[in-house]
Coordinates of C-alpha atoms (C1' of nucleotides) in Angstrom, one line a residue:
Chain A
M1 CA -20.4 -6.2 22.0
R2 CA -20.1 -9.0 22.5
L3 CA -16.9 -11.3 20.2
S4 CA -19.3 -14.5 20.8
K5 CA -21.5 -13.0 18.9
S6 CA -19.7 -10.6 16.8
F7 CA -18.5 -11.2 13.2
V8 CA -14.3 -10.7 14.1
P9 CA -12.7 -12.9 11.7
T10 CA -9.4 -13.2 12.8
L11 CA -6.9 -14.4 11.6
K12 CA -2.7 -16.4 14.0
E13 CA -1.9 -16.4 10.1
V14 CA 0.4 -14.0 8.1
P15 CA -2.2 -14.1 4.7
N16 CA 0.5 -14.4 1.1
D17 CA -0.8 -11.6 -0.2
A18 CA 0.2 -9.1 3.0
V19 CA 2.9 -8.1 2.8
V20 CA 3.2 -4.6 4.6
A21 CA 2.4 -4.4 8.1
S22 CA -0.4 -2.5 7.5
H23 CA -2.1 -4.9 5.3
V24 CA -1.7 -7.7 7.5
Y25 CA -3.2 -6.3 10.4
M26 CA -6.1 -5.2 8.7
L27 CA -6.8 -8.8 7.6
R28 CA -6.0 -10.5 11.4
A29 CA -7.5 -8.3 13.1
G30 CA -11.1 -8.9 10.7
M31 CA -10.9 -5.1 9.4
I32 CA -10.8 -6.3 6.0
R33 CA -11.3 -8.6 3.3
M34 CA -10.4 -8.0 0.0
L35 CA -13.0 -9.0 -2.9
S36 CA -10.4 -7.5 -6.1
A37 CA -7.5 -6.0 -6.5
G38 CA -7.5 -3.1 -5.3
I39 CA -11.3 -3.6 -4.2
Y40 CA -12.1 -3.7 0.0
S41 CA -14.7 -4.7 2.3
F42 CA -14.2 -2.6 5.5
L43 CA -16.1 -5.2 8.2
P44 CA -17.9 -3.9 12.0
L45 CA -14.3 -3.7 13.3
G46 CA -13.0 -2.0 10.6
Y47 CA -15.5 0.1 10.0
K48 CA -16.4 2.1 13.2
V49 CA -12.2 3.3 12.9
I50 CA -13.0 4.6 9.9
K51 CA -15.8 5.4 10.7
K52 CA -13.8 7.2 13.7
I53 CA -11.3 9.2 11.1
S54 CA -13.7 10.8 9.5
Q55 CA -15.4 11.8 12.6
I56 CA -12.7 13.6 13.4
I57 CA -12.1 14.6 9.9
R58 CA -15.8 16.2 9.9
E59 CA -15.7 18.5 13.6
E60 CA -12.3 19.8 11.9
M61 CA -13.9 20.3 8.7
D62 CA -17.0 21.7 10.5
A63 CA -14.3 24.1 12.7
I64 CA -13.2 25.6 9.7
G65 CA -17.0 27.0 9.0
G66 CA -16.9 24.0 6.4
Q67 CA -20.1 22.0 5.2
E68 CA -20.8 18.7 4.3
F69 CA -22.3 17.2 0.7
H70 CA -22.8 14.5 0.2
L71 CA -21.9 13.6 -3.8
P72 CA -23.1 11.2 -6.2
G73 CA -19.6 8.8 -7.0
L74 CA -22.2 8.5 -10.8
N75 CA -21.7 11.2 -13.0
P76 CA -22.9 11.9 -16.6
R77 CA -20.0 12.6 -18.6
E78 CA -20.4 15.5 -20.5
I79 CA -20.2 17.7 -17.0
W80 CA -16.2 16.0 -17.4
E81 CA -15.8 17.4 -20.4
E82 CA -16.4 20.3 -19.7
T83 CA -12.8 20.9 -18.6
N84 CA -11.3 18.2 -20.7
R85 CA -10.8 15.8 -17.5
V86 CA -12.3 12.8 -19.6
D87 CA -9.3 12.5 -21.9
A88 CA -6.7 14.5 -18.8
F89 CA -8.0 10.8 -16.7
G90 CA -7.6 8.2 -20.1
D91 CA -7.2 5.2 -18.9
T92 CA -7.7 5.9 -14.7
M93 CA -11.5 6.9 -14.8
F94 CA -14.0 4.0 -15.2
H95 CA -16.7 4.6 -17.4
I96 CA -19.7 2.6 -17.6
K97 CA -20.2 1.0 -21.1
N98 CA -24.5 1.1 -20.6
R99 CA -24.8 4.8 -20.4
E100 CA -22.6 7.3 -20.7
Y101 CA -21.6 7.8 -16.9
I102 CA -18.0 7.2 -15.6
L103 CA -16.9 6.5 -11.3
A104 CA -16.4 10.4 -10.6
P105 CA -12.6 10.1 -9.4
T106 CA -13.1 13.6 -7.6
H107 CA -15.8 16.4 -7.4
E108 CA -14.3 19.3 -8.5
E109 CA -16.4 19.6 -12.2
I110 CA -19.5 19.1 -8.9
M111 CA -19.1 21.0 -6.8
T112 CA -18.3 23.4 -9.8
F113 CA -21.7 22.8 -10.9
H114 CA -23.1 23.8 -8.0
A115 CA -21.1 26.4 -7.2
R116 CA -22.1 27.6 -11.0
N117 CA -24.9 30.2 -11.2
V118 CA -25.7 29.6 -7.5
L119 CA -23.2 31.3 -6.1
K120 CA -23.4 34.5 -8.6
S121 CA -22.6 37.8 -6.0
Y122 CA -18.8 37.9 -3.9
K123 CA -22.0 38.7 -1.2
D124 CA -22.0 34.8 -1.3
L125 CA -18.2 34.4 -0.9
P126 CA -16.1 33.4 0.3
Q127 CA -17.7 29.2 1.6
I128 CA -15.7 25.1 2.1
W129 CA -17.8 22.4 1.0
Y130 CA -16.8 18.6 1.3
Q131 CA -17.9 15.2 1.5
I132 CA -16.6 12.5 2.5
Q133 CA -17.1 9.3 0.0
T134 CA -15.7 6.9 -2.3
K135 CA -13.1 8.0 -5.6
F136 CA -13.1 5.2 -7.8
R137 CA -10.2 5.1 -9.6
N138 CA -8.4 2.5 -12.6
E139 CA -5.5 2.1 -10.7
A140 CA -2.7 0.3 -13.6
R141 CA -1.2 -0.9 -10.2
P142 CA -3.1 -1.2 -7.1
R143 CA -1.2 -2.1 -4.0
S144 CA -0.5 -2.2 -0.4
G145 CA -3.5 -3.0 1.0
V146 CA -5.5 -0.3 1.3
I147 CA -2.9 2.6 0.4
R148 CA -3.8 2.3 -2.9
G149 CA -7.4 1.0 -4.3
R150 CA -9.3 1.2 -7.2
Q151 CA -12.3 2.2 -5.4
F152 CA -10.7 4.5 -1.7
L153 CA -12.9 7.4 1.0
M154 CA -11.5 10.2 0.9
K155 CA -12.7 13.7 2.0
D156 CA -12.7 16.6 -0.2
S157 CA -13.1 20.0 0.2
Y158 CA -13.6 22.8 -2.3
S159 CA -13.2 26.9 -1.4
F160 CA -14.5 29.7 -3.6
D161 CA -13.1 32.3 -2.8
A162 CA -13.6 36.1 -4.8
T163 CA -9.9 37.2 -4.7
A164 CA -6.3 35.3 -4.1
E165 CA -6.3 36.5 -0.5
E166 CA -9.2 35.8 0.4
L167 CA -7.9 31.8 -1.1
D168 CA -5.1 32.1 1.5
K169 CA -7.4 32.6 4.2
S170 CA -9.2 29.3 3.1
Y171 CA -6.2 28.0 1.7
S172 CA -4.6 28.4 5.6
L173 CA -7.3 27.3 6.8
H174 CA -7.5 23.8 5.7
D175 CA -3.3 24.0 6.5
K176 CA -4.3 24.7 10.3
A177 CA -7.9 22.2 9.7
Y178 CA -5.1 18.8 8.6
R179 CA -2.4 19.4 11.4
N180 CA -5.5 19.5 13.6
I181 CA -6.5 16.0 12.7
F182 CA -2.9 14.5 11.9
D183 CA -2.3 15.2 15.3
R184 CA -5.3 14.6 16.8
C185 CA -4.5 10.9 14.9
D186 CA -1.9 11.0 16.8
L187 CA 0.7 10.3 13.5
K188 CA 3.6 11.7 13.1
Y189 CA 4.2 13.3 9.9
F190 CA 5.4 16.4 8.1
V191 CA 4.6 18.9 5.4
V192 CA 5.6 19.1 1.5
G193 CA 5.8 22.0 -0.9
A194 CA 4.9 20.5 -4.2
S195 CA 4.9 21.6 -7.5
S196 CA 1.0 21.2 -8.1
G197 CA 1.0 18.8 -11.6
A198 CA -2.5 17.3 -12.8
M199 CA -4.4 19.6 -11.1
G200 CA -3.6 22.7 -12.1
G201 CA -2.9 25.9 -9.9
T202 CA -0.1 27.9 -7.3
G203 CA 0.7 26.3 -4.8
S204 CA 0.3 23.3 -3.1
E205 CA 1.6 20.9 -0.4
E206 CA 1.7 17.0 0.3
F207 CA 1.0 15.9 4.5
M208 CA 3.2 12.9 4.3
V209 CA 4.3 10.2 6.7
K210 CA 7.6 8.1 6.4
S211 CA 6.9 4.2 5.6
D212 CA 8.6 1.7 3.4
A213 CA 4.9 1.1 1.8
G214 CA 5.2 4.3 0.4
E215 CA 4.7 5.4 -2.5
D216 CA 6.8 8.8 -3.4
T217 CA 10.4 9.6 -2.6
V218 CA 11.0 12.5 -0.3
A219 CA 14.4 14.6 1.2
Y220 CA 13.5 15.7 4.3
C221 CA 15.3 17.4 7.1
E222 CA 14.6 16.2 10.5
H223 CA 16.1 19.9 11.9
C224 CA 14.9 22.2 9.9
T225 CA 11.5 20.6 8.7
Y226 CA 12.9 20.7 5.5
A227 CA 10.9 18.3 2.7
A228 CA 11.2 17.9 -0.8
N229 CA 9.7 15.5 -3.2
V230 CA 13.3 14.2 -4.7
E231 CA 11.5 15.7 -8.5
V232 CA 12.3 18.6 -6.9
A233 CA 14.3 18.6 -4.0
Q234 CA 17.5 20.0 -3.5
S235 CA 21.5 19.7 -0.9
K236 CA 24.1 22.3 -0.2
I237 CA 26.7 19.7 -2.3
L238 CA 29.6 21.9 -3.1
P239 CA 30.6 22.4 -6.7
N240 CA 33.8 21.0 -7.8
K241 CA 36.9 22.4 -7.5
R242 CA 38.7 24.8 -10.8
S243 CA 42.2 23.7 -10.6
E244 CA 45.1 26.3 -11.2
F245 CA 46.5 25.5 -14.1
S246 CA 44.1 23.6 -16.3
S247 CA 45.8 20.1 -17.9
E248 CA 45.9 19.7 -21.8
L249 CA 43.5 16.6 -23.4
K250 CA 44.8 13.8 -23.8
E251 CA 43.3 10.3 -24.9
I252 CA 43.3 7.4 -23.3
S253 CA 42.6 4.1 -24.8
T254 CA 40.5 2.6 -21.7
P255 CA 39.3 -1.3 -23.6
N256 CA 36.0 -2.5 -21.7
V257 CA 35.8 0.4 -19.3
K258 CA 31.9 1.9 -19.3
S259 CA 30.8 2.8 -16.2
I260 CA 32.1 5.9 -13.8
D261 CA 33.7 2.9 -11.0
E262 CA 35.3 0.6 -13.5
L263 CA 37.0 4.3 -15.1
C264 CA 38.1 4.9 -11.9
A265 CA 38.8 2.3 -10.7
F266 CA 41.3 2.1 -13.9
L267 CA 42.1 5.1 -14.0
K268 CA 42.8 5.6 -10.2
I269 CA 41.5 8.7 -10.1
D270 CA 38.2 10.5 -7.6
E271 CA 34.8 9.5 -9.6
S272 CA 34.0 13.7 -8.5
Q273 CA 36.6 13.5 -11.1
C274 CA 34.4 12.1 -14.0
A275 CA 32.2 14.1 -16.2
K276 CA 29.0 11.4 -16.4
S277 CA 27.0 11.9 -20.5
R278 CA 23.4 11.1 -20.5
V279 CA 22.0 11.1 -24.2
Y280 CA 18.6 12.5 -23.4
I281 CA 15.8 13.6 -26.1
H282 CA 14.1 16.8 -26.1
D283 CA 11.5 18.1 -29.0
D284 CA 14.2 14.7 -31.7
I285 CA 16.6 16.7 -30.7
P286 CA 18.8 15.2 -29.2
L287 CA 21.2 16.4 -26.5
L288 CA 23.9 16.1 -23.9
V289 CA 23.4 16.1 -20.6
L290 CA 26.7 15.5 -18.1
M291 CA 26.9 14.7 -14.5
C292 CA 29.7 15.2 -11.9
G293 CA 30.5 11.6 -11.0
N294 CA 28.0 9.9 -9.8
D295 CA 25.2 11.9 -9.8
E296 CA 21.9 11.0 -11.7
V297 CA 19.9 12.9 -13.8
N298 CA 16.4 14.4 -12.5
E299 CA 14.6 13.8 -15.2
T300 CA 12.2 16.3 -13.5
K301 CA 14.0 18.8 -13.4
L302 CA 15.1 18.4 -16.9
E303 CA 11.7 18.7 -17.9
K304 CA 11.3 22.5 -16.0
V305 CA 15.1 23.4 -17.9
L306 CA 14.0 22.6 -20.7
G307 CA 10.4 22.6 -20.9
G308 CA 8.0 19.3 -22.3
K309 CA 8.6 15.9 -23.2
I310 CA 12.6 14.2 -22.5
R311 CA 13.3 10.4 -23.0
P312 CA 16.0 10.0 -22.5
A313 CA 17.9 8.7 -25.7
H314 CA 17.9 3.5 -26.5
L315 CA 20.6 2.4 -27.0
E316 CA 20.9 1.3 -30.4
E317 CA 20.6 5.7 -30.7
L318 CA 24.1 6.2 -29.4
K319 CA 26.9 6.1 -32.0
E320 CA 24.6 7.1 -34.8
I321 CA 24.1 10.7 -32.2
T322 CA 27.8 10.4 -30.8
G323 CA 30.2 8.4 -32.4
A324 CA 30.2 5.3 -29.4
D325 CA 28.0 3.2 -27.6
A326 CA 27.3 4.2 -23.7
G327 CA 30.4 4.0 -22.0
S328 CA 32.1 6.0 -24.1
I329 CA 30.4 8.6 -24.4
G330 CA 31.7 13.2 -23.7
P331 CA 31.4 16.3 -24.7
L332 CA 34.2 16.5 -27.3
G333 CA 33.0 17.6 -30.6
F334 CA 29.5 16.6 -29.2
K335 CA 27.3 18.7 -31.7
G336 CA 23.8 19.7 -30.4
R337 CA 23.4 21.7 -26.6
I338 CA 25.6 20.4 -23.4
I339 CA 23.6 20.7 -20.4
V340 CA 25.7 20.6 -17.4
D341 CA 25.0 20.3 -13.8
N342 CA 25.6 22.6 -11.3
R343 CA 28.6 20.5 -9.9
L344 CA 30.6 20.3 -12.6
K345 CA 30.0 24.4 -13.1
D346 CA 33.7 25.8 -14.3
A347 CA 35.4 22.9 -13.3
N348 CA 38.5 21.3 -15.2
N349 CA 40.7 18.4 -15.1
L350 CA 38.2 16.3 -16.0
Y351 CA 37.9 12.6 -17.9
S352 CA 35.0 12.0 -19.8
G353 CA 34.5 9.5 -22.5
A354 CA 35.8 10.3 -26.6
N355 CA 32.9 8.9 -28.1
K356 CA 34.7 6.8 -29.7
N357 CA 34.4 3.7 -28.1
D358 CA 36.8 2.1 -25.9
Y359 CA 38.4 5.7 -25.5
H360 CA 38.5 8.7 -22.1
I361 CA 39.3 11.8 -23.1
G362 CA 41.8 13.5 -19.6
G363 CA 42.4 17.7 -18.8
I364 CA 38.9 18.2 -20.0
D365 CA 38.6 22.2 -19.0
M366 CA 34.2 22.7 -19.1
N367 CA 35.3 27.1 -20.3
R368 CA 38.1 25.2 -22.7
D369 CA 36.7 22.5 -24.4
A370 CA 33.2 22.0 -23.7
N371 CA 30.9 23.7 -26.4
K372 CA 28.7 26.4 -24.8
P373 CA 28.2 23.8 -21.8
E374 CA 24.9 25.6 -19.9
Y375 CA 24.4 25.1 -16.5
F376 CA 21.2 23.9 -13.6
D377 CA 20.8 21.7 -10.9
L378 CA 20.4 18.1 -12.8
R379 CA 21.0 16.4 -9.7
I380 CA 19.1 13.8 -7.8
V381 CA 20.1 14.4 -4.1
K382 CA 21.3 11.6 -2.1
S383 CA 21.1 11.0 2.0
G384 CA 23.2 12.8 4.0
E385 CA 23.7 14.9 2.0
E386 CA 23.2 18.5 3.6
C387 CA 20.1 20.5 4.0
P388 CA 19.5 23.5 1.9
N389 CA 18.4 25.3 4.7
C390 CA 20.8 24.5 7.9
N391 CA 23.4 22.6 8.0
N392 CA 22.5 19.6 9.2
K393 CA 22.0 15.7 7.3
L394 CA 18.7 15.2 4.8
E395 CA 17.7 11.7 4.6
V396 CA 15.9 10.7 1.7
F397 CA 13.1 7.3 2.3
S398 CA 9.6 6.5 0.9
A399 CA 6.2 8.0 2.2
I400 CA 3.1 8.0 2.1
E401 CA 1.4 10.4 1.2
L402 CA -2.0 11.4 3.1
G403 CA -3.7 14.8 2.0
H404 CA -2.8 17.0 0.2
I405 CA -4.6 20.9 -0.3
F406 CA -3.4 22.8 -3.8
K407 CA -4.8 26.7 -5.0
L408 CA -6.5 26.2 -8.0
G409 CA -6.9 29.5 -9.1
T410 CA -9.7 30.2 -11.8
K411 CA -9.2 26.2 -13.6
Y412 CA -12.5 25.0 -12.8
S413 CA -15.1 27.7 -12.4
S414 CA -13.7 29.2 -16.0
A415 CA -13.5 26.5 -18.1
M416 CA -17.2 25.8 -16.6
G417 CA -18.7 29.6 -16.5
A418 CA -18.4 29.4 -12.5
N419 CA -18.8 33.7 -12.0
F420 CA -19.9 35.9 -9.6
L421 CA -20.1 39.5 -9.5
D422 CA -17.8 41.7 -8.0
E423 CA -17.9 44.5 -6.7
S424 CA -17.7 47.1 -8.4
G425 CA -20.5 44.8 -11.1
K426 CA -17.9 43.0 -13.0
E427 CA -18.2 39.1 -13.7
N428 CA -14.5 37.0 -12.4
P429 CA -15.0 33.7 -11.9
I430 CA -14.5 32.2 -8.9
I431 CA -10.9 31.3 -7.9
M432 CA -11.1 27.8 -5.6
G433 CA -9.2 25.4 -4.0
S434 CA -9.6 21.3 -3.8
Y435 CA -8.2 19.5 -0.4
G436 CA -8.0 16.0 0.4
I437 CA -7.3 13.2 2.6
G438 CA -6.8 9.9 1.7
V439 CA -9.4 8.3 4.9
E440 CA -7.9 4.8 5.0
R441 CA -4.6 5.5 4.6
V442 CA -4.9 7.7 7.2
M443 CA -6.2 4.3 9.1
A444 CA -2.5 2.8 7.2
C445 CA -0.6 5.0 8.3
Y446 CA -1.7 5.0 11.7
I447 CA -1.2 0.9 11.8
E448 CA 1.5 1.1 10.2
Q449 CA 3.1 3.4 13.3
H450 CA 1.9 2.0 15.9
H451 CA 2.1 -2.1 16.5
D452 CA 4.5 -4.4 17.2
E453 CA 5.0 -8.3 16.9
N454 CA 1.9 -9.2 18.9
G455 CA -1.1 -7.1 16.5
I456 CA -2.0 -3.1 17.2
V457 CA -1.5 -0.7 19.3
W458 CA -4.8 1.3 19.3
D459 CA -5.3 4.4 22.1
S460 CA -8.5 5.8 22.4
V461 CA -8.6 8.3 20.3
L462 CA -9.2 5.7 17.3
A463 CA -9.6 2.3 18.4
P464 CA -12.5 0.5 17.9
F465 CA -13.8 -0.1 21.6
Q466 CA -11.7 1.3 24.5
I467 CA -11.2 -1.9 26.5
Q468 CA -11.2 -6.0 25.7
L469 CA -12.8 -7.5 28.7
I470 CA -11.8 -10.8 28.6
S471 CA -13.3 -13.7 30.4
L472 CA -10.3 -17.4 30.9
N473 CA -12.9 -18.8 31.5
M474 CA -17.1 -18.5 30.3
K475 CA -17.3 -22.8 32.0
K476 CA -16.9 -21.1 35.7
P477 CA -20.3 -19.3 36.8
E478 CA -18.3 -17.0 39.2
V479 CA -15.5 -15.6 36.5
V480 CA -18.9 -15.6 34.5
E481 CA -20.8 -13.9 36.9
A482 CA -18.3 -11.9 38.3
S483 CA -17.3 -10.3 33.9
E484 CA -20.6 -10.6 32.5
N485 CA -21.7 -8.2 35.8
I486 CA -18.3 -5.9 35.4
Y487 CA -18.8 -5.3 31.1
N488 CA -23.3 -4.1 32.2
E489 CA -21.0 -1.9 34.6
L490 CA -18.6 -0.3 31.8
T491 CA -21.4 -0.2 29.2
A492 CA -24.0 1.2 31.5
N493 CA -20.8 4.0 32.3
G494 CA -21.3 4.4 28.4
I495 CA -17.4 3.3 28.2
D496 CA -16.8 0.7 25.0
V497 CA -16.5 -2.8 25.2
L498 CA -15.4 -5.7 23.1
F499 CA -16.5 -7.6 25.6
D500 CA -14.3 -11.7 25.4
D501 CA -17.2 -13.6 26.0
R502 CA -16.5 -16.5 24.1
I503 CA -17.8 -21.1 25.7
D504 CA -14.6 -23.0 24.4
A505 CA -11.8 -20.3 23.7
Q506 CA -8.7 -21.2 26.0
A507 CA -7.5 -17.7 28.0
G508 CA -3.8 -18.4 26.0
F509 CA -6.2 -18.1 22.8
K510 CA -8.4 -14.7 24.5
F511 CA -4.7 -13.4 24.9
K512 CA -3.3 -13.6 21.6
D513 CA -7.0 -12.4 19.9
A514 CA -6.7 -9.6 22.4
D515 CA -2.8 -8.1 21.5
L516 CA -3.8 -8.2 18.2
L517 CA -6.7 -6.3 18.2
G518 CA -5.2 -4.4 20.4
M519 CA -7.9 -2.3 22.4
P520 CA -6.0 -0.1 24.3
F521 CA -6.8 -1.6 27.9
Q522 CA -7.4 -5.4 28.1
V523 CA -9.2 -6.7 31.6
I524 CA -9.3 -10.2 32.4
V525 CA -11.3 -11.3 34.8
G526 CA -9.7 -14.6 36.0
E527 CA -10.2 -17.7 38.8
K528 CA -7.6 -17.0 40.4
K529 CA -7.6 -13.2 41.2
L530 CA -11.0 -13.0 41.1
K531 CA -11.3 -15.7 44.8
D532 CA -9.2 -12.0 45.8
N533 CA -12.0 -9.5 44.7
K534 CA -9.2 -8.5 42.0
V535 CA -9.2 -8.3 38.1
E536 CA -6.0 -7.6 35.9
I537 CA -5.4 -4.8 33.7
K538 CA -3.1 -5.0 30.8
I539 CA -2.7 -1.6 29.6
R540 CA -1.6 -2.2 25.5
K541 CA 0.6 -0.5 25.5
S542 CA 3.3 -0.9 27.4
G543 CA 2.5 -4.4 28.7
E544 CA 2.5 -3.9 31.7
R545 CA -0.2 -4.9 34.3
F546 CA -1.2 -4.8 37.3
D547 CA -4.3 -6.5 39.6
L548 CA -7.4 -4.3 40.4
D549 CA -9.8 -5.0 43.2
I550 CA -13.3 -5.1 41.7
N551 CA -14.9 -2.5 43.9
E552 CA -11.9 0.1 42.3
L553 CA -12.2 -1.0 38.7
M554 CA -14.9 1.9 37.5
S555 CA -12.2 4.7 38.9
N556 CA -9.0 3.8 37.7
I557 CA -10.4 3.4 34.9
K558 CA -12.3 6.3 34.2
K559 CA -8.8 7.7 35.6
L560 CA -7.2 4.9 32.7
L561 CA -9.1 6.7 29.5
K562 CA -8.0 10.1 30.4
S563 CA -5.1 10.0 30.6
Chain B
rC1 C1' 1.5 -1.2 -19.4
rG2 C1' 7.2 -4.4 -18.9
rG3 C1' 9.4 -7.5 -15.9
rG4 C1' 9.2 -11.2 -11.7
rG5 C1' 6.1 -14.9 -8.7
rC6 C1' 2.0 -18.0 -7.1
rG7 C1' -2.8 -19.9 -7.7
rU8 C1' -3.8 -27.6 -4.4
rA9 C1' -10.2 -27.5 2.2
rG10 C1' -12.1 -20.8 5.4
rC11 C1' -6.3 -19.8 6.7
rG12 C1' -1.0 -21.4 5.9
rU13 C1' 1.3 -25.8 3.5
rA14 C1' 3.0 -31.1 1.2
rG15 C1' 3.6 -33.3 -3.6
rC16 C1' 4.7 -30.3 -10.1
rC17 C1' 11.1 -31.0 -12.3
rC18 C1' 11.4 -37.4 -12.4
rG19 C1' 3.4 -38.2 -14.7
rG20 C1' 1.4 -44.1 -13.1
rU21 C1' -1.7 -49.0 -5.8
rU22 C1' -1.9 -39.6 -3.5
rC23 C1' -8.3 -39.0 -6.9
rA24 C1' -4.4 -35.5 -2.5
rU25 C1' -0.1 -34.2 2.6
rC26 C1' 0.1 -31.9 7.0
rG27 C1' -0.8 -28.0 10.7
rC28 C1' -4.1 -23.8 11.2
rG29 C1' -9.8 -23.5 11.9
rC30 C1' -15.1 -26.2 11.4
rC31 C1' -18.9 -29.9 13.8
rU32 C1' -19.3 -34.0 17.8
rG33 C1' -18.2 -36.2 22.8
rC34 C1' -15.6 -36.2 26.6
rU35 C1' -11.6 -34.1 29.2
rU36 C1' -9.7 -29.4 29.9
rU37 C1' -9.4 -23.9 30.8
rG38 C1' -4.0 -17.3 33.2
rG39 C1' -0.2 -16.8 26.8
rG40 C1' -3.2 -20.3 20.2
rA41 C1' -5.2 -27.3 24.4
rG42 C1' -6.4 -32.6 24.6
rC43 C1' -7.8 -37.8 23.4
rA44 C1' -12.0 -40.4 19.5
rG45 C1' -14.6 -39.5 15.5
rG46 C1' -16.2 -36.0 11.2
rA47 C1' -17.4 -31.9 7.5
rG48 C1' -15.1 -30.3 3.8
rG49 C1' -11.1 -29.8 -2.5
rU50 C1' -14.6 -30.3 -10.5
rC51 C1' -6.1 -29.2 -7.1
rG52 C1' -8.2 -21.0 -10.3
rU53 C1' -10.2 -21.9 -15.9
rA54 C1' -10.8 -24.1 -21.0
rG55 C1' -7.8 -27.0 -24.3
rG56 C1' -4.3 -30.2 -25.7
rU57 C1' -0.1 -34.5 -24.7
rU58 C1' -0.9 -39.6 -23.0
rC59 C1' -3.6 -46.0 -21.4
rG60 C1' -3.5 -42.4 -17.4
rA61 C1' -2.1 -35.3 -16.2
rA62 C1' -2.4 -31.5 -9.6
rU63 C1' 2.6 -33.5 -11.7
rC64 C1' 4.1 -32.0 -19.0
rC65 C1' 1.8 -28.6 -23.0
rU66 C1' -1.0 -23.6 -25.1
rA67 C1' -4.1 -19.7 -24.3
rC68 C1' -7.4 -17.4 -20.4
rC69 C1' -8.7 -15.5 -15.7
rG70 C1' -7.0 -14.3 -10.6
rC71 C1' -3.5 -12.5 -7.1
rC72 C1' 1.8 -10.5 -5.2
rC73 C1' 6.4 -8.2 -5.5
rC74 C1' 9.3 -4.6 -8.8
rG75 C1' 8.7 -1.3 -12.2
rA76 C1' 6.5 1.9 -16.1
rC77 C1' 2.1 5.6 -14.0
rC78 C1' 0.3 8.7 -10.5
rA79 C1' -4.8 14.5 -10.1

RNA sequence: CGGGGCGUAGCGUAGCCCGGUUCAUCGCGCCUGCUUUGGGAGCAGGAGGUCGUAGGUUCGAAUCCUACCGCCCCGACCA
């Protein structure tokens, strides 16, 4: 492709609105443009990459027996009402104003619609159906360029099985396919076992990439690959040791001491001797949560323990519930359930609030003084704590979700009446799985992981072009002739070449653009070296440059592309 | 949806606090010509703006006030 005739609008400056690297470089390299918040157009160069990623996905899906569909993005609302998901999605679903249609945010219902009454016998199963298609979600807050959009490309597949064992097979086929896909794309990723949330179902895994642009927080152990969403992550932190003797309870005047840090400084004690109090409202009933020191309450864990929804008590409610304001609340005399983190199990000689403003109580013995404490793991794990599986350190960081695989079970087939007859002639709902990959996220994550201060660093698998051919001076006939010849030869050999044949661009300008666009290899044709019948090769990744005799160019390029 | 920030030419910006020869600065990019050509060229000339939109205050508004729209960031939410 000739750059002089192509639409590759590169930007030399960083656009104001872009913050994360992938967004900056996709804009600067002329691959995408924003149309509206969270809605992006892919320009030719960017779309080439999308097509390459899609092709890899397609090959791996086909390899596990997947069959590709192309489904409508515009769906009748009534299909979504069969599974109650119009309500479930709420404002996240786009609704068409002048007809009873919605814009599909995913495709479980549509695939199930095609399966029901057609997949009628166990002999028709298993099936794996997939598509690579645009989804629409009315995200409250699109962000990070293409990473979270209101419209995005997703590969979604659905498995239909007769038994739980068969579902396990379909699931592990996807697990393997996903690993192949992300490996082929040269992404450094890890796998998190996640709670299955609103999709319903019994098992799931998330494929994640570490990134500051990520929206999930995970705890990860490099050593044993333990990985968990911080909402459920655990660590091997030791409980407080119980001292041999429990001291007497004593009330201590602690004027203006609110936080644990202030309390520790005031009393010259360690934070592990403190029981921090948090009041939550569960089904309109207040309860007290006690954490060790500065540990944070993990509300997901707490909800799991209690069942149902919780909320932190409002500051104004505290006095009525406990008799004190935030900063002076504690377990003694608290009316209601007391839920305690495992770290405080059986602990004694603790300090906590006195339920009386500006007073704390020392010498608290959980076993002696707290009213029926219930112990659970309630902490949010922190970086540097010990991995629950091995003795190495956990790292807590944010990450982008690239893919997600779910065992759905029969949630959709039951709701929509997608049943089959088993060998005994009995009717059963089809057992389903659902599996997604964010295609643009693959591209964005690749760039997050493969760029430097000058631009993107593609390797040949995803690169829009294998080679950027740079003619340094299109006004010198000999340079033009040599680069045209090289262009024709490379192209004739089936190599995808981006030819910078722009007449009025200076050498330095072209070099900068080439580094920004980031093709794996640059072939540089200049007047000086041409006199010795040589051209220069630059390897984008290493920055290494060397000269090659023009006659040997083709064979060397082929070697480079294979390496 | 809450909090914060921003909106001046294709991109990046100055001017805004202290309204008035600034109906608009500078850089990049764009057009014409000449020169130049191995790491973002030089000179000369030129095109391009309802200062986000609509009201208001004022003799006078890019500048002050109000509302709305749009975008970014943090949070909430997230299949």
